[in-house]
Amino acid sequence: MNKITSRITMTKSELIDSLAKKQSHLACKDVELAVKGLLERMSQCLSNGDRIEIRGFGSFSLHFRPPRTGRNPKTGTSVVLRGKYVPHFKPGKELRERVNQHAAPSESPV
Amino acid sequence: MALTKADMAEMLFEELGLNKREAKELVELFFEEIRAALEDGNDVKLSGFGNFILRTKNERPGRNPKTGEEIPITARRVVTFRPGQKLKARVEAYAGSEHQ
């Protein structure tokens, strides 16, 4: 069984704040525009059917879901659902290793 | 052609006017920040794009596909990516134009 372990979340605005603190020579607004621009560029790339490859982080690609016959749960009538692409992420080696390194529950309270 | 960090830095240089060094550094730091958050046990939620979610997996029986030998797959923590509604819709739109 898979369990969801993490309770804490980093959001986009927290990511922006944290980057802005570390790049204090850049205006906060520029960091915000940069992060939003990067995510937009990545989304654009995937919606054009292209891959994203970031060494040490991972790669994003599209997986094809073949057409299938679904059912309208309310009426029970069958509906033909056409094939579609869905985004897929494969974590890179460094990310996999770093995330797994801390998997063991820590003995000392933080 | 796959999108790389170099392309992303180029975009920041051209569209935001960061200098090349700043652009390269910021792209590097962007991914490092996400990695570090995940490493520390945080999920990362980037609205409009998607969520990077941590899951722990228990040990389970596995097999060496070459030799057929049984070896346990150790318990581990892994990252999964759940694309957001907006990204899914945009990617599906691509499928529509290619497959119809």
JSON list of C-alpha atoms in Angstrom, two decimals:
[
{"chain": "A", "resi": 1, "resn": "MET", "atom": "CA", "xyz": [0.00, 0.00, 0.00]},
{"chain": "A", "resi": 2, "resn": "ASN", "atom": "CA", "xyz": [1.15, 3.49, -0.75]},
{"chain": "A", "resi": 3, "resn": "LYS", "atom": "CA", "xyz": [0.86, 6.06, 1.96]},
{"chain": "A", "resi": 4, "resn": "ILE", "atom": "CA", "xyz": [0.94, 9.77, 1.53]},
{"chain": "A", "resi": 5, "resn": "THR", "atom": "CA", "xyz": [3.70, 10.82, 3.89]},
{"chain": "A", "resi": 6, "resn": "SER", "atom": "CA", "xyz": [4.13, 14.50, 3.55]},
{"chain": "A", "resi": 7, "resn": "ARG", "atom": "CA", "xyz": [1.87, 16.95, 5.28]},
{"chain": "A", "resi": 8, "resn": "ILE", "atom": "CA", "xyz": [3.79, 20.09, 4.57]},
{"chain": "A", "resi": 9, "resn": "THR", "atom": "CA", "xyz": [3.57, 21.82, 1.25]},
{"chain": "A", "resi": 10, "resn": "MET", "atom": "CA", "xyz": [5.60, 24.35, -0.63]},
{"chain": "A", "resi": 11, "resn": "THR", "atom": "CA", "xyz": [3.43, 26.49, -2.89]},
{"chain": "A", "resi": 12, "resn": "LYS", "atom": "CA", "xyz": [4.43, 28.55, -5.91]},
{"chain": "A", "resi": 13, "resn": "SER", "atom": "CA", "xyz": [4.45, 31.78, -3.89]},
{"chain": "A", "resi": 14, "resn": "GLU", "atom": "CA", "xyz": [6.62, 30.19, -1.20]},
{"chain": "A", "resi": 15, "resn": "LEU", "atom": "CA", "xyz": [8.98, 28.96, -3.88]},
{"chain": "A", "resi": 16, "resn": "ILE", "atom": "CA", "xyz": [9.17, 32.49, -5.31]},
{"chain": "A", "resi": 17, "resn": "ASP", "atom": "CA", "xyz": [9.84, 34.03, -1.87]},
{"chain": "A", "resi": 18, "resn": "SER", "atom": "CA", "xyz": [12.52, 31.52, -1.10]},
{"chain": "A", "resi": 19, "resn": "LEU", "atom": "CA", "xyz": [14.27, 32.10, -4.44]},
{"chain": "A", "resi": 20, "resn": "ALA", "atom": "CA", "xyz": [14.00, 35.86, -4.04]},
{"chain": "A", "resi": 21, "resn": "LYS", "atom": "CA", "xyz": [15.73, 35.65, -0.64]},
{"chain": "A", "resi": 22, "resn": "LYS", "atom": "CA", "xyz": [18.59, 33.68, -2.15]},
{"chain": "A", "resi": 23, "resn": "GLN", "atom": "CA", "xyz": [18.91, 35.95, -5.18]},
{"chain": "A", "resi": 24, "resn": "SER", "atom": "CA", "xyz": [18.74, 39.23, -3.31]},
{"chain": "A", "resi": 25, "resn": "HIS", "atom": "CA", "xyz": [20.35, 41.10, -6.20]},
{"chain": "A", "resi": 26, "resn": "LEU", "atom": "CA", "xyz": [17.18, 40.43, -8.23]},
{"chain": "A", "resi": 27, "resn": "ALA", "atom": "CA", "xyz": [13.94, 42.29, -7.66]},
{"chain": "A", "resi": 28, "resn": "CYS", "atom": "CA", "xyz": [11.26, 40.14, -6.07]},
{"chain": "A", "resi": 29, "resn": "LYS", "atom": "CA", "xyz": [8.98, 40.98, -8.98]},
{"chain": "A", "resi": 30, "resn": "ASP", "atom": "CA", "xyz": [11.55, 39.67, -11.47]},
{"chain": "A", "resi": 31, "resn": "VAL", "atom": "CA", "xyz": [11.85, 36.38, -9.60]},
{"chain": "A", "resi": 32, "resn": "GLU", "atom": "CA", "xyz": [8.08, 36.07, -9.67]},
{"chain": "A", "resi": 33, "resn": "LEU", "atom": "CA", "xyz": [7.96, 36.78, -13.40]},
{"chain": "A", "resi": 34, "resn": "ALA", "atom": "CA", "xyz": [10.80, 34.33, -13.96]},
{"chain": "A", "resi": 35, "resn": "VAL", "atom": "CA", "xyz": [9.15, 31.46, -12.09]},
{"chain": "A", "resi": 36, "resn": "LYS", "atom": "CA", "xyz": [5.82, 32.04, -13.80]},
{"chain": "A", "resi": 37, "resn": "GLY", "atom": "CA", "xyz": [7.60, 32.35, -17.14]},
{"chain": "A", "resi": 38, "resn": "LEU", "atom": "CA", "xyz": [9.51, 29.11, -16.62]},
{"chain": "A", "resi": 39, "resn": "LEU", "atom": "CA", "xyz": [6.35, 27.18, -15.74]},
{"chain": "A", "resi": 40, "resn": "GLU", "atom": "CA", "xyz": [4.55, 28.71, -18.72]},
{"chain": "A", "resi": 41, "resn": "ARG", "atom": "CA", "xyz": [7.44, 27.76, -21.01]},
{"chain": "A", "resi": 42, "resn": "MET", "atom": "CA", "xyz": [7.35, 24.19, -19.66]},
{"chain": "A", "resi": 43, "resn": "SER", "atom": "CA", "xyz": [3.56, 23.94, -20.11]},
{"chain": "A", "resi": 44, "resn": "GLN", "atom": "CA", "xyz": [3.85, 25.31, -23.63]},
{"chain": "A", "resi": 45, "resn": "CYS", "atom": "CA", "xyz": [6.52, 22.80, -24.49]},
{"chain": "A", "resi": 46, "resn": "LEU", "atom": "CA", "xyz": [4.40, 19.86, -23.30]},
{"chain": "A", "resi": 47, "resn": "SER", "atom": "CA", "xyz": [1.28, 21.12, -25.03]},
{"chain": "A", "resi": 48, "resn": "ASN", "atom": "CA", "xyz": [3.30, 21.20, -28.27]},
{"chain": "A", "resi": 49, "resn": "GLY", "atom": "CA", "xyz": [4.07, 17.53, -27.72]},
{"chain": "A", "resi": 50, "resn": "ASP", "atom": "CA", "xyz": [7.73, 18.13, -26.82]},
{"chain": "A", "resi": 51, "resn": "ARG", "atom": "CA", "xyz": [9.69, 16.69, -23.92]},
{"chain": "A", "resi": 52, "resn": "ILE", "atom": "CA", "xyz": [11.45, 18.50, -21.09]},
{"chain": "A", "resi": 53, "resn": "GLU", "atom": "CA", "xyz": [14.77, 17.10, -19.88]},
{"chain": "A", "resi": 54, "resn": "ILE", "atom": "CA", "xyz": [16.39, 18.47, -16.75]},
{"chain": "A", "resi": 55, "resn": "ARG", "atom": "CA", "xyz": [19.50, 16.56, -15.73]},
{"chain": "A", "resi": 56, "resn": "GLY", "atom": "CA", "xyz": [19.39, 15.56, -12.05]},
{"chain": "A", "resi": 57, "resn": "PHE", "atom": "CA", "xyz": [15.76, 16.60, -11.72]},
{"chain": "A", "resi": 58, "resn": "GLY", "atom": "CA", "xyz": [13.81, 14.54, -14.19]},
{"chain": "A", "resi": 59, "resn": "SER", "atom": "CA", "xyz": [12.06, 14.51, -17.51]},
{"chain": "A", "resi": 60, "resn": "PHE", "atom": "CA", "xyz": [8.52, 15.36, -18.55]},
{"chain": "A", "resi": 61, "resn": "SER", "atom": "CA", "xyz": [6.94, 13.69, -21.53]},
{"chain": "A", "resi": 62, "resn": "LEU", "atom": "CA", "xyz": [3.51, 12.80, -22.82]},
{"chain": "A", "resi": 63, "resn": "HIS", "atom": "CA", "xyz": [1.92, 9.39, -22.46]},
{"chain": "A", "resi": 64, "resn": "PHE", "atom": "CA", "xyz": [-0.83, 8.35, -24.82]},
{"chain": "A", "resi": 65, "resn": "ARG", "atom": "CA", "xyz": [-4.10, 7.02, -23.42]},
{"chain": "A", "resi": 66, "resn": "PRO", "atom": "CA", "xyz": [-5.83, 4.99, -26.16]},
{"chain": "A", "resi": 67, "resn": "PRO", "atom": "CA", "xyz": [-9.49, 5.59, -27.00]},
{"chain": "A", "resi": 68, "resn": "ARG", "atom": "CA", "xyz": [-11.94, 3.65, -24.85]},
{"chain": "A", "resi": 69, "resn": "THR", "atom": "CA", "xyz": [-15.63, 3.22, -24.32]},
{"chain": "A", "resi": 70, "resn": "GLY", "atom": "CA", "xyz": [-16.74, 4.86, -21.13]},
{"chain": "A", "resi": 71, "resn": "ARG", "atom": "CA", "xyz": [-20.07, 5.03, -19.47]},
{"chain": "A", "resi": 72, "resn": "ASN", "atom": "CA", "xyz": [-22.14, 7.94, -18.28]},
{"chain": "A", "resi": 73, "resn": "PRO", "atom": "CA", "xyz": [-22.54, 6.97, -14.62]},
{"chain": "A", "resi": 74, "resn": "LYS", "atom": "CA", "xyz": [-25.92, 8.68, -14.39]},
{"chain": "A", "resi": 75, "resn": "THR", "atom": "CA", "xyz": [-27.67, 7.25, -17.43]},
{"chain": "A", "resi": 76, "resn": "GLY", "atom": "CA", "xyz": [-25.58, 4.13, -18.01]},
{"chain": "A", "resi": 77, "resn": "THR", "atom": "CA", "xyz": [-25.25, 4.85, -21.72]},
{"chain": "A", "resi": 78, "resn": "SER", "atom": "CA", "xyz": [-21.87, 4.18, -23.29]},
{"chain": "A", "resi": 79, "resn": "VAL", "atom": "CA", "xyz": [-19.82, 7.04, -24.60]},
{"chain": "A", "resi": 80, "resn": "VAL", "atom": "CA", "xyz": [-16.86, 6.79, -26.94]},
{"chain": "A", "resi": 81, "resn": "LEU", "atom": "CA", "xyz": [-13.89, 8.56, -25.36]},
{"chain": "A", "resi": 82, "resn": "ARG", "atom": "CA", "xyz": [-11.18, 9.43, -27.83]},
{"chain": "A", "resi": 83, "resn": "GLY", "atom": "CA", "xyz": [-7.52, 8.85, -27.17]},
{"chain": "A", "resi": 84, "resn": "LYS", "atom": "CA", "xyz": [-5.61, 11.58, -25.41]},
{"chain": "A", "resi": 85, "resn": "TYR", "atom": "CA", "xyz": [-2.20, 12.54, -24.13]},
{"chain": "A", "resi": 86, "resn": "VAL", "atom": "CA", "xyz": [-1.43, 13.05, -20.45]},
{"chain": "A", "resi": 87, "resn": "PRO", "atom": "CA", "xyz": [1.71, 14.66, -18.98]},
{"chain": "A", "resi": 88, "resn": "HIS", "atom": "CA", "xyz": [4.13, 12.26, -17.31]},
{"chain": "A", "resi": 89, "resn": "PHE", "atom": "CA", "xyz": [7.12, 12.94, -15.04]},
{"chain": "A", "resi": 90, "resn": "LYS", "atom": "CA", "xyz": [10.03, 10.59, -14.51]},
{"chain": "A", "resi": 91, "resn": "PRO", "atom": "CA", "xyz": [12.27, 11.68, -11.61]},
{"chain": "A", "resi": 92, "resn": "GLY", "atom": "CA", "xyz": [15.98, 11.82, -12.39]},
{"chain": "A", "resi": 93, "resn": "LYS", "atom": "CA", "xyz": [18.66, 9.92, -10.50]},
{"chain": "A", "resi": 94, "resn": "GLU", "atom": "CA", "xyz": [19.74, 12.74, -8.19]},
{"chain": "A", "resi": 95, "resn": "LEU", "atom": "CA", "xyz": [16.16, 13.60, -7.21]},
{"chain": "A", "resi": 96, "resn": "ARG", "atom": "CA", "xyz": [15.30, 9.93, -6.63]},
{"chain": "A", "resi": 97, "resn": "GLU", "atom": "CA", "xyz": [18.32, 9.41, -4.44]},
{"chain": "A", "resi": 98, "resn": "ARG", "atom": "CA", "xyz": [17.97, 12.59, -2.42]},
{"chain": "A", "resi": 99, "resn": "VAL", "atom": "CA", "xyz": [14.28, 12.00, -1.74]},
{"chain": "A", "resi": 100, "resn": "ASN", "atom": "CA", "xyz": [14.85, 8.42, -0.67]},
{"chain": "A", "resi": 101, "resn": "GLN", "atom": "CA", "xyz": [17.84, 9.21, 1.53]},
{"chain": "A", "resi": 102, "resn": "HIS", "atom": "CA", "xyz": [15.61, 10.76, 4.15]},
{"chain": "A", "resi": 103, "resn": "ALA", "atom": "CA", "xyz": [12.91, 8.11, 3.93]},
{"chain": "A", "resi": 104, "resn": "ALA", "atom": "CA", "xyz": [13.74, 6.55, 7.28]},
{"chain": "A", "resi": 105, "resn": "PRO", "atom": "CA", "xyz": [11.77, 8.21, 10.09]},
{"chain": "A", "resi": 106, "resn": "SER", "atom": "CA", "xyz": [14.12, 10.35, 12.16]},
{"chain": "A", "resi": 107, "resn": "GLU", "atom": "CA", "xyz": [14.57, 9.33, 15.79]},
{"chain": "A", "resi": 108, "resn": "SER", "atom": "CA", "xyz": [15.20, 12.76, 17.18]},
{"chain": "A", "resi": 109, "resn": "PRO", "atom": "CA", "xyz": [12.32, 15.24, 17.17]},
{"chain": "A", "resi": 110, "resn": "VAL", "atom": "CA", "xyz": [13.05, 18.17, 14.90]},
{"chain": "B", "resi": 1, "resn": "MET", "atom": "CA", "xyz": [13.58, 18.79, -29.55]},
{"chain": "B", "resi": 2, "resn": "ALA", "atom": "CA", "xyz": [13.50, 18.51, -25.78]},
{"chain": "B", "resi": 3, "resn": "LEU", "atom": "CA", "xyz": [13.42, 21.64, -23.64]},
{"chain": "B", "resi": 4, "resn": "THR", "atom": "CA", "xyz": [16.55, 21.99, -21.47]},
{"chain": "B", "resi": 5, "resn": "LYS", "atom": "CA", "xyz": [17.84, 24.27, -18.73]},
{"chain": "B", "resi": 6, "resn": "ALA", "atom": "CA", "xyz": [19.83, 26.14, -21.37]},
{"chain": "B", "resi": 7, "resn": "ASP", "atom": "CA", "xyz": [16.63, 26.92, -23.32]},
{"chain": "B", "resi": 8, "resn": "MET", "atom": "CA", "xyz": [14.94, 28.07, -20.14]},
{"chain": "B", "resi": 9, "resn": "ALA", "atom": "CA", "xyz": [17.85, 30.36, -19.23]},
{"chain": "B", "resi": 10, "resn": "GLU", "atom": "CA", "xyz": [17.79, 31.74, -22.78]},
{"chain": "B", "resi": 11, "resn": "MET", "atom": "CA", "xyz": [14.11, 32.57, -22.33]},
{"chain": "B", "resi": 12, "resn": "LEU", "atom": "CA", "xyz": [14.79, 34.49, -19.09]},
{"chain": "B", "resi": 13, "resn": "PHE", "atom": "CA", "xyz": [17.59, 36.36, -20.85]},
{"chain": "B", "resi": 14, "resn": "GLU", "atom": "CA", "xyz": [15.44, 37.29, -23.85]},
{"chain": "B", "resi": 15, "resn": "GLU", "atom": "CA", "xyz": [12.09, 37.92, -22.21]},
{"chain": "B", "resi": 16, "resn": "LEU", "atom": "CA", "xyz": [13.03, 39.24, -18.78]},
{"chain": "B", "resi": 17, "resn": "GLY", "atom": "CA", "xyz": [16.32, 40.88, -19.54]},
{"chain": "B", "resi": 18, "resn": "LEU", "atom": "CA", "xyz": [18.28, 39.02, -16.87]},
{"chain": "B", "resi": 19, "resn": "ASN", "atom": "CA", "xyz": [21.93, 38.73, -17.82]},
{"chain": "B", "resi": 20, "resn": "LYS", "atom": "CA", "xyz": [23.10, 35.29, -18.96]},
{"chain": "B", "resi": 21, "resn": "ARG", "atom": "CA", "xyz": [24.77, 34.41, -15.68]},
{"chain": "B", "resi": 22, "resn": "GLU", "atom": "CA", "xyz": [21.73, 35.45, -13.60]},
{"chain": "B", "resi": 23, "resn": "ALA", "atom": "CA", "xyz": [19.41, 33.55, -15.92]},
{"chain": "B", "resi": 24, "resn": "LYS", "atom": "CA", "xyz": [21.46, 30.36, -15.73]},
{"chain": "B", "resi": 25, "resn": "GLU", "atom": "CA", "xyz": [21.75, 30.64, -11.94]},
{"chain": "B", "resi": 26, "resn": "LEU", "atom": "CA", "xyz": [18.03, 31.23, -11.47]},
{"chain": "B", "resi": 27, "resn": "VAL", "atom": "CA", "xyz": [17.03, 28.23, -13.57]},
{"chain": "B", "resi": 28, "resn": "GLU", "atom": "CA", "xyz": [19.46, 26.05, -11.63]},
{"chain": "B", "resi": 29, "resn": "LEU", "atom": "CA", "xyz": [18.15, 27.37, -8.32]},
{"chain": "B", "resi": 30, "resn": "PHE", "atom": "CA", "xyz": [14.52, 26.94, -9.38]},
{"chain": "B", "resi": 31, "resn": "PHE", "atom": "CA", "xyz": [14.98, 23.19, -9.77]},
{"chain": "B", "resi": 32, "resn": "GLU", "atom": "CA", "xyz": [17.26, 22.93, -6.74]},
{"chain": "B", "resi": 33, "resn": "GLU", "atom": "CA", "xyz": [14.64, 24.62, -4.56]},
{"chain": "B", "resi": 34, "resn": "ILE", "atom": "CA", "xyz": [12.03, 22.07, -5.62]},
{"chain": "B", "resi": 35, "resn": "ARG", "atom": "CA", "xyz": [14.45, 19.17, -5.06]},
{"chain": "B", "resi": 36, "resn": "ALA", "atom": "CA", "xyz": [15.41, 20.50, -1.61]},
{"chain": "B", "resi": 37, "resn": "ALA", "atom": "CA", "xyz": [11.78, 20.92, -0.57]},
{"chain": "B", "resi": 38, "resn": "LEU", "atom": "CA", "xyz": [11.00, 17.34, -1.63]},
{"chain": "B", "resi": 39, "resn": "GLU", "atom": "CA", "xyz": [14.13, 16.06, 0.06]},
{"chain": "B", "resi": 40, "resn": "ASP", "atom": "CA", "xyz": [12.97, 17.73, 3.29]},
{"chain": "B", "resi": 41, "resn": "GLY", "atom": "CA", "xyz": [9.64, 15.95, 3.05]},
{"chain": "B", "resi": 42, "resn": "ASN", "atom": "CA", "xyz": [7.50, 18.70, 1.55]},
{"chain": "B", "resi": 43, "resn": "ASP", "atom": "CA", "xyz": [5.11, 18.32, -1.33]},
{"chain": "B", "resi": 44, "resn": "VAL", "atom": "CA", "xyz": [5.50, 21.05, -3.94]},
{"chain": "B", "resi": 45, "resn": "LYS", "atom": "CA", "xyz": [2.32, 22.50, -5.42]},
{"chain": "B", "resi": 46, "resn": "LEU", "atom": "CA", "xyz": [2.67, 24.72, -8.45]},
{"chain": "B", "resi": 47, "resn": "SER", "atom": "CA", "xyz": [-0.83, 25.83, -9.34]},
{"chain": "B", "resi": 48, "resn": "GLY", "atom": "CA", "xyz": [-1.60, 25.75, -13.04]},
{"chain": "B", "resi": 49, "resn": "PHE", "atom": "CA", "xyz": [1.25, 23.31, -13.63]},
{"chain": "B", "resi": 50, "resn": "GLY", "atom": "CA", "xyz": [1.01, 20.43, -11.18]},
{"chain": "B", "resi": 51, "resn": "ASN", "atom": "CA", "xyz": [1.94, 18.94, -7.83]},
{"chain": "B", "resi": 52, "resn": "PHE", "atom": "CA", "xyz": [5.03, 16.98, -6.88]},
{"chain": "B", "resi": 53, "resn": "ILE", "atom": "CA", "xyz": [3.85, 14.55, -4.23]},
{"chain": "B", "resi": 54, "resn": "LEU", "atom": "CA", "xyz": [5.92, 12.29, -1.97]},
{"chain": "B", "resi": 55, "resn": "ARG", "atom": "CA", "xyz": [4.82, 8.74, -1.34]},
{"chain": "B", "resi": 56, "resn": "THR", "atom": "CA", "xyz": [6.36, 6.08, 0.85]},
{"chain": "B", "resi": 57, "resn": "LYS", "atom": "CA", "xyz": [6.33, 2.56, -0.41]},
{"chain": "B", "resi": 58, "resn": "ASN", "atom": "CA", "xyz": [6.63, -0.49, 1.77]},
{"chain": "B", "resi": 59, "resn": "GLU", "atom": "CA", "xyz": [8.99, -3.30, 0.96]},
{"chain": "B", "resi": 60, "resn": "ARG", "atom": "CA", "xyz": [7.50, -5.67, -1.62]},
{"chain": "B", "resi": 61, "resn": "PRO", "atom": "CA", "xyz": [8.64, -8.83, -3.33]},
{"chain": "B", "resi": 62, "resn": "GLY", "atom": "CA", "xyz": [10.41, -8.33, -6.62]},
{"chain": "B", "resi": 63, "resn": "ARG", "atom": "CA", "xyz": [12.26, -10.35, -9.17]},
{"chain": "B", "resi": 64, "resn": "ASN", "atom": "CA", "xyz": [15.33, -9.89, -11.28]},
{"chain": "B", "resi": 65, "resn": "PRO", "atom": "CA", "xyz": [13.76, -9.95, -14.73]},
{"chain": "B", "resi": 66, "resn": "LYS", "atom": "CA", "xyz": [16.91, -11.48, -16.27]},
{"chain": "B", "resi": 67, "resn": "THR", "atom": "CA", "xyz": [17.59, -14.31, -13.85]},
{"chain": "B", "resi": 68, "resn": "GLY", "atom": "CA", "xyz": [14.12, -14.75, -12.38]},
{"chain": "B", "resi": 69, "resn": "GLU", "atom": "CA", "xyz": [15.72, -14.63, -8.94]},
{"chain": "B", "resi": 70, "resn": "GLU", "atom": "CA", "xyz": [13.47, -13.29, -6.19]},
{"chain": "B", "resi": 71, "resn": "ILE", "atom": "CA", "xyz": [14.76, -10.20, -4.40]},
{"chain": "B", "resi": 72, "resn": "PRO", "atom": "CA", "xyz": [12.79, -7.89, -2.15]},
{"chain": "B", "resi": 73, "resn": "ILE", "atom": "CA", "xyz": [12.32, -4.30, -3.34]},
{"chain": "B", "resi": 74, "resn": "THR", "atom": "CA", "xyz": [13.21, -2.25, -0.28]},
{"chain": "B", "resi": 75, "resn": "ALA", "atom": "CA", "xyz": [10.90, 0.31, 1.31]},
{"chain": "B", "resi": 76, "resn": "ARG", "atom": "CA", "xyz": [11.46, 3.72, -0.23]},
{"chain": "B", "resi": 77, "resn": "ARG", "atom": "CA", "xyz": [10.21, 7.22, -0.65]},
{"chain": "B", "resi": 78, "resn": "VAL", "atom": "CA", "xyz": [9.39, 8.34, -4.18]},
{"chain": "B", "resi": 79, "resn": "VAL", "atom": "CA", "xyz": [8.21, 11.48, -5.97]},
{"chain": "B", "resi": 80, "resn": "THR", "atom": "CA", "xyz": [5.15, 11.41, -8.18]},
{"chain": "B", "resi": 81, "resn": "PHE", "atom": "CA", "xyz": [3.88, 14.23, -10.35]},
{"chain": "B", "resi": 82, "resn": "ARG", "atom": "CA", "xyz": [0.18, 14.99, -10.66]},
{"chain": "B", "resi": 83, "resn": "PRO", "atom": "CA", "xyz": [-0.44, 17.43, -13.50]},
{"chain": "B", "resi": 84, "resn": "GLY", "atom": "CA", "xyz": [-2.86, 20.25, -12.75]},
{"chain": "B", "resi": 85, "resn": "GLN", "atom": "CA", "xyz": [-6.19, 20.75, -14.51]},
{"chain": "B", "resi": 86, "resn": "LYS", "atom": "CA", "xyz": [-4.86, 23.56, -16.65]},
{"chain": "B", "resi": 87, "resn": "LEU", "atom": "CA", "xyz": [-1.84, 21.62, -17.90]},
{"chain": "B", "resi": 88, "resn": "LYS", "atom": "CA", "xyz": [-3.93, 18.50, -18.54]},
{"chain": "B", "resi": 89, "resn": "ALA", "atom": "CA", "xyz": [-6.42, 20.50, -20.58]},
{"chain": "B", "resi": 90, "resn": "ARG", "atom": "CA", "xyz": [-3.66, 22.11, -22.65]},
{"chain": "B", "resi": 91, "resn": "VAL", "atom": "CA", "xyz": [-1.97, 18.79, -23.35]},
{"chain": "B", "resi": 92, "resn": "GLU", "atom": "CA", "xyz": [-5.26, 17.17, -24.30]},
{"chain": "B", "resi": 93, "resn": "ALA", "atom": "CA", "xyz": [-5.88, 19.96, -26.77]},
{"chain": "B", "resi": 94, "resn": "TYR", "atom": "CA", "xyz": [-2.66, 18.95, -28.50]},
{"chain": "B", "resi": 95, "resn": "ALA", "atom": "CA", "xyz": [-3.87, 15.35, -28.73]},
{"chain": "B", "resi": 96, "resn": "GLY", "atom": "CA", "xyz": [-7.09, 16.56, -30.31]},
{"chain": "B", "resi": 97, "resn": "SER", "atom": "CA", "xyz": [-5.30, 18.37, -33.10]},
{"chain": "B", "resi": 98, "resn": "GLU", "atom": "CA", "xyz": [-2.93, 15.48, -33.85]},
{"chain": "B", "resi": 99, "resn": "HIS", "atom": "CA", "xyz": [-5.31, 12.57, -33.70]},
{"chain": "B", "resi": 100, "resn": "GLN", "atom": "CA", "xyz": [-8.47, 13.82, -35.36]}
]
